[in-house]
mmCIF file of N, CA and C in Angstrom:
data_model
loop_
_atom_site.group_PDB
_atom_site.id
_atom_site.type_symbol
_atom_site.label_atom_id
_atom_site.label_comp_id
_atom_site.label_asym_id
_atom_site.label_seq_id
_atom_site.Cartn_x
_atom_site.Cartn_y
_atom_site.Cartn_z
ATOM 1 N N GLN A 1252 -4.662 -1.177 -15.248
ATOM 2 C CA GLN A 1252 -3.385 -1.844 -15.281
ATOM 3 C C GLN A 1252 -3.216 -0.495 -13.231
ATOM 4 N N LEU A 1253 -2.197 -1.589 -12.274
ATOM 5 C CA LEU A 1253 -1.321 -1.151 -11.269
ATOM 6 C C LEU A 1253 -0.005 -1.897 -11.409
ATOM 7 N N GLN A 1254 1.067 -0.794 -10.567
ATOM 8 C CA GLN A 1254 2.358 -1.548 -11.175
ATOM 9 C C GLN A 1254 2.442 -1.261 -10.008
ATOM 10 N N ALA A 1255 2.658 -2.279 -8.690
ATOM 11 C CA ALA A 1255 3.864 -1.696 -7.964
ATOM 12 C C ALA A 1255 5.627 -1.190 -7.539
ATOM 13 N N SER A 1256 6.245 -0.748 -7.343
ATOM 14 C CA SER A 1256 7.139 -1.217 -7.986
ATOM 15 C C SER A 1256 8.121 -0.467 -5.630
ATOM 16 N N GLY A 1257 9.463 -0.528 -6.272
ATOM 17 C CA GLY A 1257 10.671 -0.308 -4.778
ATOM 18 C C GLY A 1257 10.566 -1.048 -4.059
ATOM 19 N N GLY A 1258 10.415 -2.364 -3.646
ATOM 20 C CA GLY A 1258 10.255 -3.080 -3.139
ATOM 21 C C GLY A 1258 12.443 -3.721 -3.207
ATOM 22 N N GLY A 1259 12.495 -4.444 -2.219
ATOM 23 C CA GLY A 1259 14.074 -4.651 -1.870
ATOM 24 C C GLY A 1259 14.223 -5.194 -0.566
ATOM 25 N N LEU A 1260 15.626 -5.653 -0.664
ATOM 26 C CA LEU A 1260 15.606 -6.164 0.565
ATOM 27 C C LEU A 1260 16.447 -4.774 1.333
ATOM 28 N N VAL A 1261 16.490 -4.858 2.705
ATOM 29 C CA VAL A 1261 17.031 -3.417 3.426
ATOM 30 C C VAL A 1261 17.191 -4.208 5.233
ATOM 31 N N GLN A 1262 17.809 -3.692 5.509
ATOM 32 C CA GLN A 1262 18.065 -3.711 7.045
ATOM 33 C C GLN A 1262 17.381 -3.213 7.853
ATOM 34 N N ALA A 1263 16.744 -3.942 8.659
ATOM 35 C CA ALA A 1263 15.886 -3.578 10.346
ATOM 36 C C ALA A 1263 16.221 -2.235 10.380
ATOM 37 N N GLY A 1264 15.386 -1.283 10.372
ATOM 38 C CA GLY A 1264 15.365 0.767 10.636
ATOM 39 C C GLY A 1264 15.112 0.658 9.813
ATOM 40 N N GLY A 1265 15.658 0.847 8.826
ATOM 41 C CA GLY A 1265 16.309 1.010 6.518
ATOM 42 C C GLY A 1265 14.839 1.351 6.892
ATOM 43 N N SER A 1266 14.751 2.093 5.019
ATOM 44 C CA SER A 1266 13.549 3.023 4.769
ATOM 45 C C SER A 1266 13.402 2.465 3.477
ATOM 46 N N LEU A 1267 11.888 2.552 2.646
ATOM 47 C CA LEU A 1267 11.899 2.103 1.620
ATOM 48 C C LEU A 1267 11.016 2.836 1.064
ATOM 49 N N ASN A 1268 10.325 2.986 -0.380
ATOM 50 C CA ASN A 1268 9.409 4.267 -0.942
ATOM 51 C C ASN A 1268 9.293 3.559 -2.236
ATOM 52 N N LEU A 1269 7.794 2.526 -1.712
ATOM 53 C CA LEU A 1269 6.889 1.796 -3.155
ATOM 54 C C LEU A 1269 6.402 2.764 -3.581
ATOM 55 N N SER A 1270 6.076 2.806 -4.807
ATOM 56 C CA SER A 1270 5.311 3.787 -5.636
ATOM 57 C C SER A 1270 4.113 2.517 -6.688
ATOM 58 N N CYS A 1271 3.448 2.712 -6.732
ATOM 59 C CA CYS A 1271 2.091 2.142 -7.344
ATOM 60 C C CYS A 1271 1.849 2.776 -8.391
ATOM 61 N N ALA A 1272 2.593 2.452 -9.167
ATOM 62 C CA ALA A 1272 1.309 3.552 -10.455
ATOM 63 C C ALA A 1272 0.955 2.954 -11.901
ATOM 64 N N ALA A 1273 -0.321 3.955 -12.120
ATOM 65 C CA ALA A 1273 -1.367 3.564 -12.544
ATOM 66 C C ALA A 1273 -1.352 3.277 -14.241
ATOM 67 N N SER A 1274 -1.720 2.538 -15.058
ATOM 68 C CA SER A 1274 -1.784 2.555 -16.394
ATOM 69 C C SER A 1274 -3.709 2.601 -17.681
ATOM 70 N N GLY A 1275 -3.940 3.484 -18.423
ATOM 71 C CA GLY A 1275 -4.844 3.468 -18.361
ATOM 72 C C GLY A 1275 -6.313 3.103 -17.859
ATOM 73 N N ARG A 1276 -5.473 4.122 -16.299
ATOM 74 C CA ARG A 1276 -6.806 4.315 -15.989
ATOM 75 C C ARG A 1276 -6.152 5.339 -15.244
ATOM 76 N N SER A 1277 -7.421 6.570 -14.531
ATOM 77 C CA SER A 1277 -7.243 7.653 -14.237
ATOM 78 C C SER A 1277 -7.293 7.240 -12.532
ATOM 79 N N LEU A 1278 -6.140 7.747 -11.735
ATOM 80 C CA LEU A 1278 -6.969 7.349 -9.867
ATOM 81 C C LEU A 1278 -7.207 8.055 -9.524
ATOM 82 N N SER A 1279 -7.241 9.318 -9.993
ATOM 83 C CA SER A 1279 -7.706 10.322 -9.107
ATOM 84 C C SER A 1279 -9.552 10.487 -8.564
ATOM 85 N N LEU A 1280 -9.849 9.196 -9.067
ATOM 86 C CA LEU A 1280 -11.397 9.562 -8.416
ATOM 87 C C LEU A 1280 -11.669 7.971 -6.945
ATOM 88 N N TYR A 1281 -10.220 7.602 -7.531
ATOM 89 C CA TYR A 1281 -10.677 6.486 -6.250
ATOM 90 C C TYR A 1281 -9.217 6.338 -5.053
ATOM 91 N N THR A 1282 -10.594 5.839 -4.522
ATOM 92 C CA THR A 1282 -9.969 4.925 -2.564
ATOM 93 C C THR A 1282 -8.486 4.541 -2.946
ATOM 94 N N MET A 1283 -7.773 4.396 -2.572
ATOM 95 C CA MET A 1283 -6.157 3.825 -2.798
ATOM 96 C C MET A 1283 -5.928 3.126 -1.473
ATOM 97 N N GLY A 1284 -5.270 1.694 -1.778
ATOM 98 C CA GLY A 1284 -4.718 1.282 -0.090
ATOM 99 C C GLY A 1284 -3.568 0.716 -0.479
ATOM 100 N N TRP A 1285 -2.318 0.084 0.400
ATOM 101 C CA TRP A 1285 -2.089 -0.720 0.632
ATOM 102 C C TRP A 1285 -2.184 -2.824 1.436
ATOM 103 N N PHE A 1286 -2.187 -3.415 0.986
ATOM 104 C CA PHE A 1286 -1.966 -4.738 1.215
ATOM 105 C C PHE A 1286 -0.724 -5.548 1.279
ATOM 106 N N ARG A 1287 -0.701 -5.899 2.285
ATOM 107 C CA ARG A 1287 -0.058 -7.233 2.264
ATOM 108 C C ARG A 1287 -0.398 -8.263 2.378
ATOM 109 N N ARG A 1288 1.338 -9.007 2.428
ATOM 110 C CA ARG A 1288 1.141 -10.828 2.677
ATOM 111 C C ARG A 1288 2.162 -11.338 2.762
ATOM 112 N N ALA A 1289 2.412 -11.449 4.291
ATOM 113 C CA ALA A 1289 3.884 -12.184 4.340
ATOM 114 C C ALA A 1289 3.395 -13.168 3.785
ATOM 115 N N PRO A 1290 4.461 -14.553 4.165
ATOM 116 C CA PRO A 1290 4.529 -16.002 4.075
ATOM 117 C C PRO A 1290 3.961 -16.538 5.368
ATOM 118 N N GLY A 1291 2.814 -17.767 4.904
ATOM 119 C CA GLY A 1291 1.677 -18.408 5.463
ATOM 120 C C GLY A 1291 0.792 -17.992 5.790
ATOM 121 N N LYS A 1292 1.097 -16.145 5.935
ATOM 122 C CA LYS A 1292 -0.071 -15.521 6.260
ATOM 123 C C LYS A 1292 -1.188 -15.636 5.698
ATOM 124 N N GLU A 1293 -2.519 -14.255 6.118
ATOM 125 C CA GLU A 1293 -3.408 -14.060 4.910
ATOM 126 C C GLU A 1293 -2.917 -12.653 4.867
ATOM 127 N N ARG A 1294 -3.330 -12.273 3.110
ATOM 128 C CA ARG A 1294 -3.401 -10.709 3.436
ATOM 129 C C ARG A 1294 -3.769 -9.923 4.663
ATOM 130 N N GLU A 1295 -3.065 -8.778 4.430
ATOM 131 C CA GLU A 1295 -3.123 -8.190 5.278
ATOM 132 C C GLU A 1295 -3.024 -6.596 5.364
ATOM 133 N N PHE A 1296 -4.286 -5.633 5.541
ATOM 134 C CA PHE A 1296 -4.426 -4.325 5.397
ATOM 135 C C PHE A 1296 -2.976 -2.877 6.155
ATOM 136 N N VAL A 1297 -2.424 -2.572 4.870
ATOM 137 C CA VAL A 1297 -1.868 -1.417 5.283
ATOM 138 C C VAL A 1297 -2.307 -0.538 5.962
ATOM 139 N N ALA A 1298 -2.379 0.158 4.752
ATOM 140 C CA ALA A 1298 -2.610 2.016 4.615
ATOM 141 C C ALA A 1298 -3.807 1.886 3.382
ATOM 142 N N THR A 1299 -4.505 2.767 3.521
ATOM 143 C CA THR A 1299 -5.385 3.474 2.723
ATOM 144 C C THR A 1299 -4.969 5.317 2.836
ATOM 145 N N ILE A 1300 -6.019 5.825 1.369
ATOM 146 C CA ILE A 1300 -5.846 7.197 1.511
ATOM 147 C C ILE A 1300 -7.385 7.336 0.734
ATOM 148 N N SER A 1301 -7.359 8.290 0.846
ATOM 149 C CA SER A 1301 -8.767 9.046 -0.253
ATOM 150 C C SER A 1301 -8.485 9.363 -1.365
ATOM 151 N N TRP A 1302 -9.384 9.708 -2.026
ATOM 152 C CA TRP A 1302 -9.398 9.630 -3.530
ATOM 153 C C TRP A 1302 -8.516 12.166 -3.903
ATOM 154 N N GLY A 1303 -8.760 12.026 -2.191
ATOM 155 C CA GLY A 1303 -8.254 13.865 -2.938
ATOM 156 C C GLY A 1303 -6.689 14.040 -1.844
ATOM 157 N N GLY A 1304 -6.432 12.678 -0.749
ATOM 158 C CA GLY A 1304 -5.962 13.161 -0.720
ATOM 159 C C GLY A 1304 -5.427 13.284 1.106
ATOM 160 N N ASP A 1305 -7.105 13.737 1.682
ATOM 161 C CA ASP A 1305 -6.377 14.746 2.664
ATOM 162 C C ASP A 1305 -7.055 13.540 3.886
ATOM 163 N N GLY A 1306 -7.292 11.905 3.472
ATOM 164 C CA GLY A 1306 -7.975 10.935 5.206
ATOM 165 C C GLY A 1306 -6.821 9.707 4.691
ATOM 166 N N THR A 1307 -6.678 9.004 5.176
ATOM 167 C CA THR A 1307 -5.651 8.623 5.220
ATOM 168 C C THR A 1307 -6.257 7.193 6.930
ATOM 169 N N TYR A 1308 -5.741 5.940 7.180
ATOM 170 C CA TYR A 1308 -5.007 5.320 7.859
ATOM 171 C C TYR A 1308 -4.400 4.078 7.037
ATOM 172 N N TYR A 1309 -4.141 3.714 9.003
ATOM 173 C CA TYR A 1309 -2.633 3.373 9.282
ATOM 174 C C TYR A 1309 -3.575 1.701 9.956
ATOM 175 N N VAL A 1310 -2.977 0.090 9.375
ATOM 176 C CA VAL A 1310 -3.255 -0.784 10.684
ATOM 177 C C VAL A 1310 -2.299 -0.153 11.431
ATOM 178 N N GLY A 1311 -2.412 -0.689 13.152
ATOM 179 C CA GLY A 1311 -1.591 -0.076 14.203
ATOM 180 C C GLY A 1311 -0.455 -0.238 14.182
ATOM 181 N N SER A 1312 0.480 -1.590 13.376
ATOM 182 C CA SER A 1312 0.703 -1.907 12.969
ATOM 183 C C SER A 1312 2.342 -1.322 12.607
ATOM 184 N N VAL A 1313 2.119 -0.317 11.833
ATOM 185 C CA VAL A 1313 2.649 0.762 10.717
ATOM 186 C C VAL A 1313 2.846 1.950 11.056
ATOM 187 N N LYS A 1314 1.399 2.496 12.523
ATOM 188 C CA LYS A 1314 0.840 3.774 12.218
ATOM 189 C C LYS A 1314 2.813 4.445 13.601
ATOM 190 N N GLY A 1315 2.433 5.693 12.264
ATOM 191 C CA GLY A 1315 4.003 6.451 12.508
ATOM 192 C C GLY A 1315 4.939 5.485 12.011
ATOM 193 N N ARG A 1316 5.418 4.754 11.214
ATOM 194 C CA ARG A 1316 5.802 4.344 10.467
ATOM 195 C C ARG A 1316 6.269 4.458 8.837
ATOM 196 N N PHE A 1317 5.168 4.519 8.717
ATOM 197 C CA PHE A 1317 4.406 4.906 7.152
ATOM 198 C C PHE A 1317 3.896 5.753 6.819
ATOM 199 N N THR A 1318 3.902 6.276 5.874
ATOM 200 C CA THR A 1318 2.985 7.719 5.525
ATOM 201 C C THR A 1318 2.268 6.760 3.498
ATOM 202 N N ILE A 1319 1.104 6.567 3.876
ATOM 203 C CA ILE A 1319 0.709 6.748 2.570
ATOM 204 C C ILE A 1319 0.484 7.804 1.807
ATOM 205 N N SER A 1320 0.828 8.786 0.356
ATOM 206 C CA SER A 1320 0.488 9.920 -0.358
ATOM 207 C C SER A 1320 -0.202 9.425 -1.799
ATOM 208 N N ARG A 1321 -0.310 9.553 -2.357
ATOM 209 C CA ARG A 1321 -0.774 10.185 -3.874
ATOM 210 C C ARG A 1321 -0.572 11.827 -4.740
ATOM 211 N N ASP A 1322 0.261 11.611 -5.658
ATOM 212 C CA ASP A 1322 0.104 12.046 -6.673
ATOM 213 C C ASP A 1322 -1.090 12.353 -8.182
ATOM 214 N N ASN A 1323 -1.934 12.653 -7.632
ATOM 215 C CA ASN A 1323 -3.062 12.531 -8.420
ATOM 216 C C ASN A 1323 -1.850 12.719 -9.864
ATOM 217 N N ALA A 1324 -1.774 14.156 -9.928
ATOM 218 C CA ALA A 1324 -1.218 14.757 -11.295
ATOM 219 C C ALA A 1324 -0.285 13.021 -12.183
ATOM 220 N N LYS A 1325 -0.236 13.227 -11.474
ATOM 221 C CA LYS A 1325 0.995 11.686 -11.857
ATOM 222 C C LYS A 1325 1.210 10.204 -11.833
ATOM 223 N N ASN A 1326 -0.663 10.148 -11.313
ATOM 224 C CA ASN A 1326 -1.052 9.177 -11.571
ATOM 225 C C ASN A 1326 -0.680 7.965 -10.591
ATOM 226 N N THR A 1327 -0.271 8.425 -10.089
ATOM 227 C CA THR A 1327 0.755 7.543 -8.858
ATOM 228 C C THR A 1327 0.565 7.269 -6.962
ATOM 229 N N VAL A 1328 1.331 6.376 -6.907
ATOM 230 C CA VAL A 1328 0.096 6.361 -4.920
ATOM 231 C C VAL A 1328 1.906 5.511 -4.761
ATOM 232 N N TYR A 1329 1.984 6.427 -3.018
ATOM 233 C CA TYR A 1329 3.313 5.833 -2.803
ATOM 234 C C TYR A 1329 3.591 5.380 -1.426
ATOM 235 N N LEU A 1330 4.010 4.494 -0.844
ATOM 236 C CA LEU A 1330 3.901 4.302 0.324
ATOM 237 C C LEU A 1330 4.983 4.238 0.568
ATOM 238 N N GLN A 1331 5.574 5.075 1.773
ATOM 239 C CA GLN A 1331 6.976 5.361 2.742
ATOM 240 C C GLN A 1331 7.080 4.605 3.538
ATOM 241 N N MET A 1332 8.425 4.411 3.680
ATOM 242 C CA MET A 1332 7.907 3.212 5.004
ATOM 243 C C MET A 1332 9.403 3.270 5.636
ATOM 244 N N ASN A 1333 9.732 3.625 7.481
ATOM 245 C CA ASN A 1333 10.885 4.154 7.618
ATOM 246 C C ASN A 1333 10.635 3.023 9.153
ATOM 247 N N SER A 1334 11.848 3.038 9.649
ATOM 248 C CA SER A 1334 12.167 2.146 10.505
ATOM 249 C C SER A 1334 11.691 0.868 10.546
ATOM 250 N N LEU A 1335 12.281 0.417 9.013
ATOM 251 C CA LEU A 1335 11.561 -1.200 9.264
ATOM 252 C C LEU A 1335 11.726 -2.174 10.279
ATOM 253 N N LYS A 1336 11.253 -3.510 10.395
ATOM 254 C CA LYS A 1336 11.186 -4.612 11.072
ATOM 255 C C LYS A 1336 11.138 -5.917 10.610
ATOM 256 N N PRO A 1337 11.916 -6.621 10.636
ATOM 257 C CA PRO A 1337 12.191 -7.983 9.905
ATOM 258 C C PRO A 1337 10.629 -8.599 9.857
ATOM 259 N N GLU A 1338 9.411 -7.472 10.409
ATOM 260 C CA GLU A 1338 7.757 -8.408 10.730
ATOM 261 C C GLU A 1338 7.525 -8.300 9.938
ATOM 262 N N ASP A 1339 7.421 -6.840 8.277
ATOM 263 C CA ASP A 1339 7.295 -5.800 7.492
ATOM 264 C C ASP A 1339 7.853 -6.604 6.377
ATOM 265 N N THR A 1340 8.345 -8.074 6.771
ATOM 266 C CA THR A 1340 8.891 -8.356 5.505
ATOM 267 C C THR A 1340 7.518 -8.936 5.067
ATOM 268 N N ALA A 1341 7.237 -8.689 3.430
ATOM 269 C CA ALA A 1341 5.746 -9.307 2.403
ATOM 270 C C ALA A 1341 5.936 -9.250 1.105
ATOM 271 N N VAL A 1342 4.902 -9.420 0.893
ATOM 272 C CA VAL A 1342 4.553 -8.878 -0.864
ATOM 273 C C VAL A 1342 3.563 -7.571 -0.440
ATOM 274 N N TYR A 1343 4.139 -7.174 -1.119
ATOM 275 C CA TYR A 1343 3.297 -4.875 -1.158
ATOM 276 C C TYR A 1343 2.824 -5.043 -2.111
ATOM 277 N N TYR A 1344 1.539 -4.643 -1.944
ATOM 278 C CA TYR A 1344 0.045 -5.278 -3.375
ATOM 279 C C TYR A 1344 -0.870 -3.888 -2.861
ATOM 280 N N CYS A 1345 -0.374 -3.101 -3.675
ATOM 281 C CA CYS A 1345 -1.743 -1.576 -4.595
ATOM 282 C C CYS A 1345 -2.674 -1.923 -4.893
ATOM 283 N N ALA A 1346 -4.126 -1.496 -4.548
ATOM 284 C CA ALA A 1346 -5.699 -2.015 -4.860
ATOM 285 C C ALA A 1346 -6.092 -0.601 -5.670
ATOM 286 N N ALA A 1347 -6.825 -0.386 -5.938
ATOM 287 C CA ALA A 1347 -8.115 0.868 -5.961
ATOM 288 C C ALA A 1347 -9.254 0.438 -5.934
ATOM 289 N N ALA A 1348 -10.184 1.116 -4.910
ATOM 290 C CA ALA A 1348 -11.134 1.174 -4.409
ATOM 291 C C ALA A 1348 -12.776 2.398 -5.313
ATOM 292 N N PRO A 1349 -13.507 1.433 -5.546
ATOM 293 C CA PRO A 1349 -14.204 2.562 -5.825
ATOM 294 C C PRO A 1349 -14.836 3.965 -5.074
ATOM 295 N N GLY A 1350 -14.965 3.576 -3.489
ATOM 296 C CA GLY A 1350 -15.498 3.655 -2.472
ATOM 297 C C GLY A 1350 -14.714 4.629 -1.542
ATOM 298 N N GLY A 1351 -15.545 5.250 -1.126
ATOM 299 C CA GLY A 1351 -14.091 5.560 0.103
ATOM 300 C C GLY A 1351 -13.612 4.875 0.601
ATOM 301 N N TYR A 1352 -12.242 5.802 2.160
ATOM 302 C CA TYR A 1352 -11.917 4.139 2.167
ATOM 303 C C TYR A 1352 -11.987 3.130 3.582
ATOM 304 N N SER A 1353 -11.416 2.435 3.037
ATOM 305 C CA SER A 1353 -11.845 0.891 2.822
ATOM 306 C C SER A 1353 -10.469 0.621 3.640
ATOM 307 N N ASN A 1354 -10.752 -0.539 4.962
ATOM 308 C CA ASN A 1354 -9.942 -1.922 5.180
ATOM 309 C C ASN A 1354 -9.650 -2.896 4.778
ATOM 310 N N LYS A 1355 -10.934 -2.682 4.424
ATOM 311 C CA LYS A 1355 -11.616 -4.400 3.808
ATOM 312 C C LYS A 1355 -10.904 -5.084 2.263
ATOM 313 N N PHE A 1356 -10.048 -5.447 1.935
ATOM 314 C CA PHE A 1356 -9.418 -5.872 1.071
ATOM 315 C C PHE A 1356 -11.113 -5.765 -0.549
ATOM 316 N N GLN A 1357 -12.376 -6.702 0.751
ATOM 317 C CA GLN A 1357 -13.727 -7.279 -0.631
ATOM 318 C C GLN A 1357 -13.784 -5.878 -1.748
ATOM 319 N N ASP A 1358 -13.712 -4.448 -0.623
ATOM 320 C CA ASP A 1358 -13.902 -3.402 -1.122
ATOM 321 C C ASP A 1358 -12.866 -2.346 -2.682
ATOM 322 N N TYR A 1359 -11.961 -3.435 -2.220
ATOM 323 C CA TYR A 1359 -11.010 -2.630 -3.551
ATOM 324 C C TYR A 1359 -11.610 -3.701 -5.289
ATOM 325 N N GLU A 1360 -11.170 -2.869 -6.333
ATOM 326 C CA GLU A 1360 -11.461 -3.893 -7.203
ATOM 327 C C GLU A 1360 -10.492 -4.110 -7.923
ATOM 328 N N PHE A 1361 -9.432 -3.593 -8.227
ATOM 329 C CA PHE A 1361 -8.407 -4.021 -8.845
ATOM 330 C C PHE A 1361 -7.061 -3.407 -8.164
ATOM 331 N N TRP A 1362 -6.024 -4.602 -8.204
ATOM 332 C CA TRP A 1362 -5.314 -5.188 -8.058
ATOM 333 C C TRP A 1362 -3.944 -4.881 -8.715
ATOM 334 N N GLY A 1363 -2.866 -4.280 -8.302
ATOM 335 C CA GLY A 1363 -1.128 -4.299 -8.882
ATOM 336 C C GLY A 1363 -0.833 -5.897 -8.385
ATOM 337 N N LYS A 1364 0.159 -6.110 -9.567
ATOM 338 C CA LYS A 1364 1.705 -7.153 -9.001
ATOM 339 C C LYS A 1364 2.329 -6.481 -7.794
ATOM 340 N N GLY A 1365 3.199 -7.471 -7.388
ATOM 341 C CA GLY A 1365 2.929 -7.026 -5.482
ATOM 342 C C GLY A 1365 4.151 -6.815 -6.107
ATOM 343 N N THR A 1366 4.912 -6.180 -5.080
ATOM 344 C CA THR A 1366 6.695 -6.331 -4.344
ATOM 345 C C THR A 1366 6.973 -6.366 -3.944
ATOM 346 N N GLN A 1367 8.001 -6.975 -3.531
ATOM 347 C CA GLN A 1367 9.022 -7.913 -2.618
ATOM 348 C C GLN A 1367 9.313 -6.967 -1.674
ATOM 349 N N VAL A 1368 8.969 -7.471 -0.730
ATOM 350 C CA VAL A 1368 9.510 -6.042 0.870
ATOM 351 C C VAL A 1368 10.794 -7.189 1.781
ATOM 352 N N THR A 1369 11.654 -7.171 2.251
ATOM 353 C CA THR A 1369 12.570 -7.983 2.681
ATOM 354 C C THR A 1369 13.492 -7.457 3.828
ATOM 355 N N VAL A 1370 12.924 -7.421 5.288
ATOM 356 C CA VAL A 1370 13.573 -6.651 6.408
ATOM 357 C C VAL A 1370 15.256 -8.061 6.843
ATOM 358 N N SER A 1371 15.534 -6.911 7.043
ATOM 359 C CA SER A 1371 16.925 -8.366 7.690
ATOM 360 C C SER A 1371 16.478 -8.426 8.366
ATOM 361 N N SER A 1372 17.545 -9.183 10.139
ATOM 362 C CA SER A 1372 17.653 -8.473 11.484
ATOM 363 C C SER A 1372 19.282 -8.334 11.522
#
């Protein structure tokens, strides 16, 4: 089971650090990803990280502002979000994929409940 946390309300330009903790399953052999869904929009890929943490990939709109990382010893994945913009407002979800890192939600097998991020202008 995956559980995302760390969301909240922040002003534009602010920062949040999301966490995704796993229980009952080791994440160390999974590619991990973050996705988001804004109101009225489809689910969007945000970032992914390889099982060893040495490979990352971001959607262009967050590149340079967001950083995905993982601590396999703590069975946790993080998404550090800086310079937040109102268009980053969404419910953020973490997910685990058994294969290599991917930006396709179909490749992710396990999903956590989301955490709401709201960025005010």
